[in-house]
Amino acid sequence: MEGRSHSVTLEVEKCKGCTTCIRYCPTEAIRVRGGRARINSDLCIDCGQCIRVCPNHAKQAVFDQLQDSMGRFKYKVALPAPTLYGQFNNLDDIDFVLAGLLEMGFDAVFEVARAAEIVSDYSRKLMETRALTYPVISSACPAVVRLIRSRFPSLCTHVMSIKSPMHVAAALARTEAMEKTGLARDEIGIFFISPCPAKVTDAREPIGSMSSEVDCVVSVANIYKPLLLRMNKLKDGDPRHLASSGIMGISWATSGGEASALLEEKYLAADGIENVIKVLEELEDDKLSDISFIELNACPGGCVGGASTLENPFVAKARIQMLRRFLPVSRNKYEEREVPPHIVDWHFPLDEQPTEALAEDISEAMRKMQEIERLTAELPGLDCGACGAPSCEALARDVVAGRAKENACLFVLKHKLGELFEDAATDALTDAEEDKK
Amino acid sequence: MNKRLHYVIDGDDFTSAGQASGDVKKVLKTLGVPSEIVRKASIAMYEGEINMVIHADGGVIDVDIMPDRIVMALKDSGPGIPNVEEAMQAGFSTAPDTIRNLGFGAGMGLPNMKKYTDSMEIDTKVGVGTTITMTVKIV
């Protein structure tokens, strides 16, 4: 488990050790030690929350750099996430974005929204079999899937065991490129343009399969400027008909888009990691038996709220809404012919990876819990974060695990120092009195 | 070694109904109890907790977590259950419309508590109260 790769890193010189991030981390994975934030990689789910809240922009997502990566391949395919379309002002045709990508040096584009329509169709058929564990949870947001695996392991069986549109798009794009060019697999580069850091981890260590067809992940924020420059140089009537997705596909960028594409009204869509956690708690308590499908997005508003986007999620959502006006419902060409299941299905089921247990043995865990409760009662209960842990209880847990000292708490330290001073003062007084005598 | 938890359930406060079972769920996860058992115990306790609020004006819950089992005792001084056999049938409900409108009172409370636990004992007397003791085995 140790050393699991993550996409979030810290720019040490920018981190002031201010403790903002530790409070917002939904899995309490961050501690400030020695004046800077450290992430416990066993607990991090790549949700990007710390990147979003850091006032010093010290938290960064590690993406591939476009210039470095482009030269590695003979033929390059861009896979824009539909969120990209919501970043531009006055855009009325997706073809401008796609043509701009070609101008940047990509040889082809494969819209992730197109794959989303294939995934929607596939999920609809799966839902019709009624052979799943209901309510079914979407597997599209990798941060949510990682959260379920670690904090809600009993819900693993509810997660739909299919790949996200990004992986499906990558597999289909590579096959198309190989057929068209006759090049070998590794001569073709598949570039996903991502709204969030979770997709970087998901491309490197995909859930449910051994490897991904995605070669590089670049962020929407990084590609924005060079892409905008190329788009501005395009003339009216310039863009060819490149777009191959409809309303269903691009709606995946916003919360509720995936669920509504299932044409199933008994769905629930929640976005923002705190809301996602609330829904999972309810599901765990068996309170959602009247729901068939649950769409969960870690970011506020859905993928448009991703930590690596530029535009405010509400504005991006409105723009995507406007772009939908001129689109057909779906342009899924796979509706007539079957999608090969191995392209979409996970190769193995989601495994439980609980992270909350204090010890493997219950009696040992009880002993630790007792110790944590005793320590917590001694702490001030202010959850001020000054010790570098998100709460007094978290500090107590760290102390019991041997990862921190109790006097990391300023109040405990002050108390101990006070005692020391008092002792020293009493000693000094006694000495002085004895001297007098 | 075991872990004991005690809760006083307020019969007038629907907004906090479910807090005790939520807390037990958290403790069980922290103790490393297998996820399926955590789920069973917390659903059973949640149903019991809601029943206490709806029918009995609250009560007390004692949870005893041992390495091999979880025992949950729910004690109230409510109206008692006149016909236990009838109350155990799925769908049987005496809940008023006001409660049903909140999505409760579907008549699945007691049947679910039995379904999700390994044993359940009901000690009830009309006009005196009800004590329900549920056990979920860990190993």
XYZ file of C-alpha atoms in Angstrom:
576
model
C 0.000 0.000 0.000
C 2.858 2.356 0.828
C 4.082 4.419 -2.057
C 0.810 4.235 -3.965
C 1.109 6.871 -6.653
C -0.876 10.071 -6.445
C -1.298 13.099 -8.626
C -1.194 15.717 -5.878
C 2.155 17.179 -4.862
C 3.380 20.022 -2.750
C 5.533 22.922 -3.839
C 7.517 23.088 -0.651
C 8.616 26.703 -0.961
C 5.015 27.890 -1.363
C 3.585 25.959 1.608
C 3.345 28.114 4.719
C 2.093 25.292 6.899
C -1.163 27.211 7.360
C -3.316 24.069 8.005
C -6.166 25.087 5.664
C -5.879 21.879 3.647
C -6.002 19.529 6.639
C -9.480 20.765 7.537
C -10.922 20.225 4.082
C -9.429 16.815 3.328
C -12.387 14.399 3.378
C -10.247 11.422 4.379
C -8.082 13.319 6.897
C -5.050 12.288 4.865
C -3.011 15.467 5.420
C -0.907 16.526 8.395
C 1.287 19.586 8.767
C 4.622 18.472 10.188
C 7.770 20.534 10.342
C 5.918 23.517 8.879
C 4.651 21.847 5.724
C 1.765 19.694 4.571
C 2.343 15.975 4.079
C -0.100 13.613 2.408
C -0.594 10.048 3.626
C -0.737 8.206 0.317
C -2.697 5.297 1.798
C -5.599 7.621 2.573
C -5.534 10.091 -0.340
C -8.298 9.523 -2.909
C -7.062 12.229 -5.357
C -10.216 14.313 -4.979
C -8.313 17.565 -5.489
C -10.009 19.326 -2.581
C -6.646 20.443 -1.123
C -5.614 21.941 -4.466
C -8.861 23.895 -4.558
C -8.608 25.320 -1.038
C -4.868 26.035 -0.689
C -4.579 29.835 -0.338
C -0.914 29.754 -1.412
C -1.370 27.505 -4.446
C 1.228 25.187 -2.968
C -0.751 22.055 -3.844
C -0.348 21.082 -7.459
C -1.526 18.268 -9.635
C 1.138 16.453 -11.602
C 0.105 16.406 -15.233
C 2.112 15.519 -18.307
C 3.611 18.546 -20.035
C 2.320 18.902 -23.546
C 5.568 19.997 -25.236
C 7.642 17.183 -23.709
C 5.075 14.489 -24.482
C 4.076 15.380 -28.037
C 7.503 14.495 -29.455
C 7.328 10.952 -28.097
C 4.754 9.779 -30.626
C 4.379 9.648 -34.402
C 0.600 9.993 -34.287
C -1.199 11.851 -31.526
C -4.867 11.677 -30.625
C -6.496 14.274 -28.341
C -9.287 13.084 -26.056
C -11.045 16.216 -24.807
C -13.285 15.782 -21.764
C -16.619 17.517 -22.406
C -15.791 19.932 -19.564
C -13.293 21.580 -21.934
C -16.174 22.924 -24.052
C -17.509 24.917 -21.098
C -14.317 26.966 -20.699
C -14.779 29.290 -23.672
C -16.775 32.461 -23.916
C -19.113 32.890 -26.926
C -18.465 29.418 -28.247
C -21.395 28.140 -30.267
C -19.802 25.224 -32.070
C -17.744 22.426 -30.555
C -15.986 22.032 -33.926
C -13.934 25.173 -33.120
C -12.442 23.466 -30.076
C -11.753 20.261 -31.956
C -10.236 22.107 -34.935
C -8.106 24.126 -32.515
C -6.726 20.885 -31.087
C -5.750 19.718 -34.577
C -4.013 23.068 -35.170
C -2.014 22.469 -32.003
C -0.427 19.433 -33.591
C -2.760 16.599 -32.768
C -3.407 14.291 -35.696
C -6.899 13.314 -34.610
C -9.488 14.001 -31.955
C -11.719 11.493 -30.218
C -14.314 13.119 -28.017
C -14.698 11.584 -24.583
C -18.355 12.612 -24.883
C -18.650 10.166 -27.770
C -17.379 7.363 -25.541
C -19.742 8.603 -22.819
C -22.658 7.877 -25.125
C -21.363 4.368 -25.680
C -20.981 3.899 -21.915
C -24.502 5.264 -21.337
C -25.906 2.814 -23.840
C -23.966 -0.050 -22.283
C -25.076 0.904 -18.757
C -28.690 1.154 -19.850
C -28.530 -2.407 -21.127
C -26.820 -3.584 -17.936
C -29.466 -1.896 -15.799
C -32.173 -3.670 -17.799
C -30.763 -7.073 -16.878
C -31.733 -6.322 -13.260
C -28.803 -8.564 -12.326
C -26.881 -5.862 -10.433
C -26.820 -4.836 -6.782
C -29.284 -1.966 -6.441
C -29.063 0.955 -6.107
C -26.224 0.866 -8.640
C -23.460 3.424 -8.077
C -21.721 5.031 -11.055
C -18.042 4.162 -11.445
C -17.196 7.238 -13.534
C -15.603 9.426 -10.835
C -12.354 7.749 -9.731
C -12.175 9.775 -6.506
C -15.607 8.478 -5.504
C -14.678 4.882 -6.327
C -11.513 5.192 -4.222
C -13.562 6.700 -1.391
C -16.017 3.788 -1.475
C -13.226 1.219 -1.489
C -11.590 2.717 1.600
C -14.393 4.244 3.686
C -17.545 2.433 2.541
C -16.209 -1.028 1.665
C -19.570 -2.742 2.147
C -20.828 -0.758 -0.855
C -18.194 -2.084 -3.295
C -20.712 -4.508 -4.784
C -23.021 -1.599 -5.695
C -20.435 0.035 -7.958
C -21.099 -0.605 -11.640
C -18.130 -2.625 -12.834
C -17.485 -0.761 -16.060
C -14.788 1.622 -17.251
C -15.216 5.357 -17.388
C -15.677 7.133 -20.745
C -11.998 8.211 -20.642
C -10.740 4.596 -20.740
C -13.303 3.540 -23.342
C -12.444 6.547 -25.520
C -8.722 5.740 -25.248
C -9.199 2.107 -26.279
C -11.411 2.977 -29.245
C -9.203 5.894 -30.311
C -6.107 3.684 -30.401
C -7.852 0.991 -32.425
C -9.126 3.608 -34.905
C -5.694 5.215 -35.196
C -3.940 1.884 -35.736
C -6.433 0.900 -38.441
C -6.115 4.250 -40.166
C -2.327 4.639 -40.058
C -0.987 1.113 -39.849
C 1.337 2.297 -37.084
C 2.287 0.173 -34.086
C 0.592 0.660 -30.698
C 3.480 2.527 -29.113
C 3.858 4.913 -32.028
C 0.422 6.304 -31.241
C -0.015 8.695 -28.302
C -3.397 9.005 -26.589
C -3.724 12.346 -24.761
C -6.574 12.846 -22.322
C -7.440 16.493 -21.604
C -8.553 16.340 -18.012
C -10.579 18.531 -15.674
C -9.150 16.901 -12.554
C -6.060 15.320 -10.982
C -7.924 12.101 -10.109
C -7.805 11.130 -13.780
C -4.000 11.237 -13.753
C -3.914 8.529 -11.094
C -6.743 6.712 -12.839
C -4.765 6.607 -16.092
C -1.669 5.254 -14.323
C -3.355 2.860 -11.942
C -6.829 2.217 -13.306
C -9.415 0.604 -11.094
C -10.766 -2.658 -12.438
C -8.082 -3.331 -15.045
C -4.338 -3.811 -15.229
C -3.569 -0.978 -17.607
C -5.072 1.948 -19.429
C -4.793 2.988 -23.065
C -4.269 6.597 -21.952
C -0.606 7.580 -22.496
C -0.603 11.172 -21.269
C -2.918 13.324 -19.200
C -2.809 17.091 -19.686
C -4.994 19.478 -17.754
C -7.733 21.683 -19.133
C -6.033 24.624 -17.382
C -2.690 24.003 -19.116
C -4.018 23.489 -22.588
C -6.376 26.457 -22.406
C -4.032 29.224 -23.535
C -2.312 27.541 -26.512
C -5.662 26.142 -27.603
C -7.410 29.510 -27.373
C -4.679 31.112 -29.521
C -5.204 28.495 -32.248
C -9.000 28.773 -32.005
C -8.846 32.537 -32.447
C -6.887 32.110 -35.684
C -9.573 29.867 -37.173
C -11.856 31.609 -39.645
C -15.619 31.220 -39.778
C -16.471 28.201 -41.835
C -13.001 26.867 -41.133
C -13.828 24.017 -38.842
C -14.724 20.826 -40.545
C -17.472 18.678 -39.122
C -15.515 16.982 -36.427
C -17.933 16.712 -33.508
C -19.372 13.265 -33.020
C -21.269 13.513 -29.740
C -24.726 14.682 -28.776
C -26.534 16.096 -25.770
C -26.185 12.858 -23.804
C -22.432 12.757 -24.175
C -21.543 16.320 -23.318
C -24.004 16.375 -20.422
C -21.659 14.025 -18.575
C -19.629 17.137 -17.731
C -22.261 18.257 -15.239
C -23.813 16.522 -12.256
C -26.882 14.514 -13.271
C -25.805 14.189 -16.903
C -24.741 10.588 -16.677
C -27.845 9.584 -14.703
C -30.320 11.295 -17.026
C -28.719 9.565 -20.033
C -29.873 6.270 -18.522
C -33.476 7.293 -19.216
C -34.317 6.107 -15.733
C -36.166 8.522 -13.482
C -35.388 6.739 -10.215
C -31.948 8.248 -9.928
C -30.075 10.408 -7.495
C -27.181 12.680 -8.424
C -24.964 14.266 -5.779
C -21.873 16.392 -6.241
C -19.238 17.828 -3.929
C -17.327 15.365 -1.757
C -19.186 16.209 1.479
C -22.545 15.567 -0.196
C -21.206 12.370 -1.714
C -20.250 11.143 1.768
C -23.730 11.936 3.122
C -25.379 9.916 0.350
C -23.036 6.970 0.890
C -23.834 7.009 4.627
C -27.549 6.825 3.811
C -27.015 4.036 1.335
C -24.990 2.115 3.890
C -27.927 2.403 6.299
C -30.231 0.903 3.665
C -32.269 4.094 3.375
C -32.252 4.422 -0.422
C -34.105 1.286 -1.490
C -36.424 3.298 -3.756
C -33.503 4.537 -5.894
C -32.127 2.570 -8.883
C -29.048 4.559 -9.864
C -26.723 6.853 -7.959
C -24.423 9.264 -9.767
C -21.739 10.725 -7.520
C -19.186 13.355 -8.438
C -16.457 14.439 -6.035
C -16.326 17.945 -7.472
C -18.977 20.625 -7.000
C -21.299 20.704 -10.004
C -19.714 17.574 -11.466
C -16.605 17.490 -13.694
C -17.067 21.188 -14.547
C -16.010 21.805 -10.925
C -12.754 19.875 -11.365
C -9.696 21.294 -9.617
C -7.804 21.598 -12.917
C -10.357 23.657 -14.798
C -10.297 27.435 -15.178
C -13.908 28.509 -15.407
C -16.262 28.752 -12.447
C -18.390 25.564 -12.504
C -21.695 27.430 -12.695
C -20.575 29.443 -15.704
C -19.142 26.332 -17.367
C -22.421 24.523 -16.757
C -24.437 27.341 -18.332
C -22.177 27.333 -21.392
C -22.526 23.600 -21.849
C -26.279 24.020 -21.571
C -26.156 26.595 -24.389
C -23.944 24.390 -26.573
C -26.465 21.576 -26.276
C -29.157 23.578 -28.094
C -28.014 22.687 -31.579
C -27.069 19.092 -30.891
C -28.929 15.851 -31.477
C -29.759 13.788 -28.393
C -27.086 11.239 -29.186
C -24.746 10.423 -32.050
C -23.814 7.010 -30.813
C -22.962 4.998 -33.894
C -22.454 1.885 -31.820
C -26.163 1.612 -31.201
C -26.575 -0.658 -34.227
C -23.540 -2.828 -33.551
C -22.518 -4.185 -30.192
C -19.574 -2.659 -28.338
C -17.102 -5.409 -27.477
C -17.689 -6.017 -23.722
C -13.939 -6.242 -22.970
C -13.620 -2.585 -24.023
C -16.137 -1.488 -21.395
C -16.204 -4.120 -18.627
C -13.819 -4.068 -15.700
C -11.497 -7.046 -15.804
C -11.759 -7.645 -12.064
C -14.212 -6.522 -9.373
C -13.674 -3.662 -6.949
C -11.789 -4.897 -3.904
C -12.425 -3.608 -0.399
C -9.471 -1.646 1.002
C -10.702 -0.401 4.373
C -8.473 2.200 5.983
C -10.358 3.043 9.153
C -9.482 0.116 11.423
C -7.075 0.915 14.264
C -5.699 -2.634 14.279
C -6.307 -5.960 12.573
C -7.304 -7.621 15.833
C -10.512 -6.281 17.410
C -9.228 -6.527 21.003
C -6.094 -4.618 20.054
C -8.235 -2.014 18.270
C -10.357 -1.671 21.427
C -7.283 -1.069 23.531
C -6.110 1.625 21.131
C -9.561 3.185 21.035
C -9.602 3.418 24.821
C -6.215 5.130 24.749
C -7.395 7.540 22.044
C -10.498 8.418 24.062
C -8.398 9.051 27.162
C -6.013 11.316 25.244
C -8.814 13.141 23.413
C -10.413 13.992 26.760
C -7.142 15.610 27.842
C -6.968 17.776 24.725
C -8.835 21.123 24.596
C -11.443 19.976 22.029
C -11.106 23.133 19.942
C -10.013 21.302 16.779
C -7.869 24.356 16.021
C -5.471 22.475 13.768
C -2.394 24.239 15.165
C -0.794 20.863 15.974
C -1.012 19.965 12.286
C -3.827 17.405 12.687
C -7.395 18.233 11.610
C -8.947 17.607 15.034
C -8.036 16.831 18.638
C -9.212 13.276 18.084
C -6.989 12.984 15.000
C -4.000 14.118 17.056
C -4.883 11.528 19.711
C -4.981 8.860 16.995
C -1.598 10.023 15.682
C -0.110 9.896 19.190
C -1.403 6.354 19.760
C -0.049 5.313 16.365
C 3.329 6.796 17.341
C 3.226 9.431 14.610
C 3.002 12.507 16.851
C 3.670 13.690 20.381
C 0.973 14.988 22.685
C 2.830 18.280 23.198
C 2.324 19.038 19.497
C -0.824 20.580 21.005
C -0.068 24.201 21.937
C -2.402 24.025 24.923
C -0.755 20.906 26.311
C 2.646 22.490 25.687
C 1.630 25.732 27.379
C 0.351 23.797 30.376
C 3.558 21.776 30.607
C 5.717 24.888 30.238
C 3.624 26.616 32.909
C 4.304 23.738 35.277
C 8.000 23.896 34.454
C 8.140 27.640 35.111
C 6.223 27.240 38.339
C 8.618 24.522 39.502
C 11.606 26.628 38.466
C 10.169 29.707 40.185
C 9.435 27.755 43.380
C 12.961 26.309 43.313
C 14.432 29.774 42.805
C 12.387 31.200 45.673
C 13.381 28.392 47.998
C 17.035 28.869 47.041
C 16.766 32.614 47.649
C 15.154 32.084 51.030
C 17.823 29.591 52.024
C 20.502 32.073 50.910
C 18.965 34.710 53.195
C 19.143 32.358 56.103
C -11.856 -6.527 26.587
C -15.037 -4.981 25.303
C -16.354 -1.601 24.245
C -19.541 -0.263 25.810
C -21.615 2.582 24.404
C -24.652 4.218 25.952
C -27.171 6.491 24.233
C -30.215 8.400 25.407
C -32.696 8.754 22.548
C -34.842 11.886 22.501
C -38.399 10.989 21.499
C -39.270 14.468 20.271
C -36.351 15.061 17.977
C -36.614 13.531 14.542
C -33.618 15.487 13.290
C -31.227 13.628 15.567
C -32.811 10.199 15.011
C -30.134 7.960 13.576
C -27.243 9.687 15.314
C -26.692 6.850 17.774
C -26.632 4.177 15.060
C -24.365 6.422 12.986
C -21.958 6.644 15.899
C -22.004 2.871 16.429
C -21.248 2.383 12.728
C -18.215 4.646 13.034
C -16.935 2.836 16.127
C -17.379 -0.589 14.505
C -15.459 0.511 11.398
C -12.674 1.913 13.571
C -12.478 -1.378 15.435
C -11.973 -3.171 12.136
C -15.211 -5.172 12.267
C -15.823 -6.698 8.801
C -17.849 -4.327 6.592
C -20.831 -6.651 6.079
C -21.242 -7.044 9.854
C -20.956 -3.295 10.403
C -23.713 -2.850 7.859
C -26.012 -5.423 9.475
C -25.562 -4.053 12.985
C -26.006 -0.425 12.041
C -29.121 -1.033 9.929
C -30.724 -3.078 12.739
C -29.890 -0.438 15.302
C -31.091 2.395 13.075
C -34.483 0.682 12.677
C -34.721 0.214 16.434
C -33.717 3.788 17.106
C -36.375 5.116 14.717
C -39.006 2.841 16.309
C -38.166 4.328 19.692
C -38.725 7.848 18.388
C -41.951 6.995 16.552
C -43.671 4.748 19.084
C -42.097 5.106 22.500
C -41.127 8.738 23.017
C -37.458 7.799 23.109
C -35.511 5.510 25.414
C -32.001 4.262 26.052
C -29.692 2.079 23.981
C -26.767 0.110 25.357
C -24.310 -1.381 22.943
C -21.736 -3.912 24.052
C -19.086 -4.730 21.476
C -17.102 -7.885 22.206
C -14.423 -9.442 20.028
C -16.882 -12.114 18.854
C -20.248 -10.348 18.895
C -22.207 -7.101 19.201
C -25.120 -6.940 21.639
C -27.548 -4.034 21.336
C -30.183 -3.505 24.027
C -32.913 -0.972 23.281
C -35.084 -0.112 26.260
C -38.107 2.169 26.309
C -41.033 3.017 28.585
C -43.476 3.291 25.684
C -46.884 1.705 25.069
C -45.553 -1.836 24.578
C -46.412 -4.162 21.690
C -49.830 -5.826 22.162
C -49.286 -8.568 19.565
C -45.637 -9.324 18.833
C -46.417 -11.940 16.188
C -48.497 -9.443 14.231
C -45.891 -6.686 14.622
C -43.217 -9.008 13.242
C -45.061 -9.394 9.930
C -43.590 -7.435 7.053
C -45.745 -4.422 6.230
C -47.647 -4.360 9.518
C -47.694 -0.776 10.750
C -49.478 1.297 13.359
C -47.640 4.480 12.421
C -49.891 7.506 11.841
C -49.954 9.312 8.477
C -47.730 12.113 9.788
C -44.939 9.573 10.292
C -45.629 7.779 7.000
C -45.370 11.088 5.173
C -41.797 11.338 6.416
C -41.038 8.042 4.741
C -41.123 5.973 7.906
C -43.688 3.510 9.224
C -43.578 1.125 6.269
C -43.938 -1.798 8.638
C -40.414 -3.067 7.989
C -38.798 -1.992 11.264
C -39.059 -5.139 13.358
C -38.804 -7.557 10.400
C -35.606 -5.787 9.273
C -34.162 -5.871 12.788
C -34.711 -9.613 12.859
C -33.405 -10.062 9.315
C -30.132 -8.231 9.971
C -29.299 -9.800 13.344
C -28.370 -13.301 14.456
C -30.775 -13.255 17.367
C -33.451 -10.907 18.643
C -35.415 -11.066 21.871
C -38.450 -8.907 22.554
C -39.521 -8.335 26.126
C -42.646 -6.195 26.090
C -45.540 -5.342 28.345
C -48.474 -3.158 27.314
C -48.422 0.108 29.215
C -44.971 -0.572 30.694
C -42.497 -0.630 27.840
C -40.354 -2.722 25.531
C -36.808 -4.019 25.680
C -35.349 -5.466 22.511
C -32.016 -7.255 22.669
C -30.282 -7.954 19.379
C -27.054 -9.858 18.813
C -24.890 -9.773 15.713
C -22.054 -12.300 15.598
C -18.659 -11.066 14.446
C -17.024 -14.477 14.109
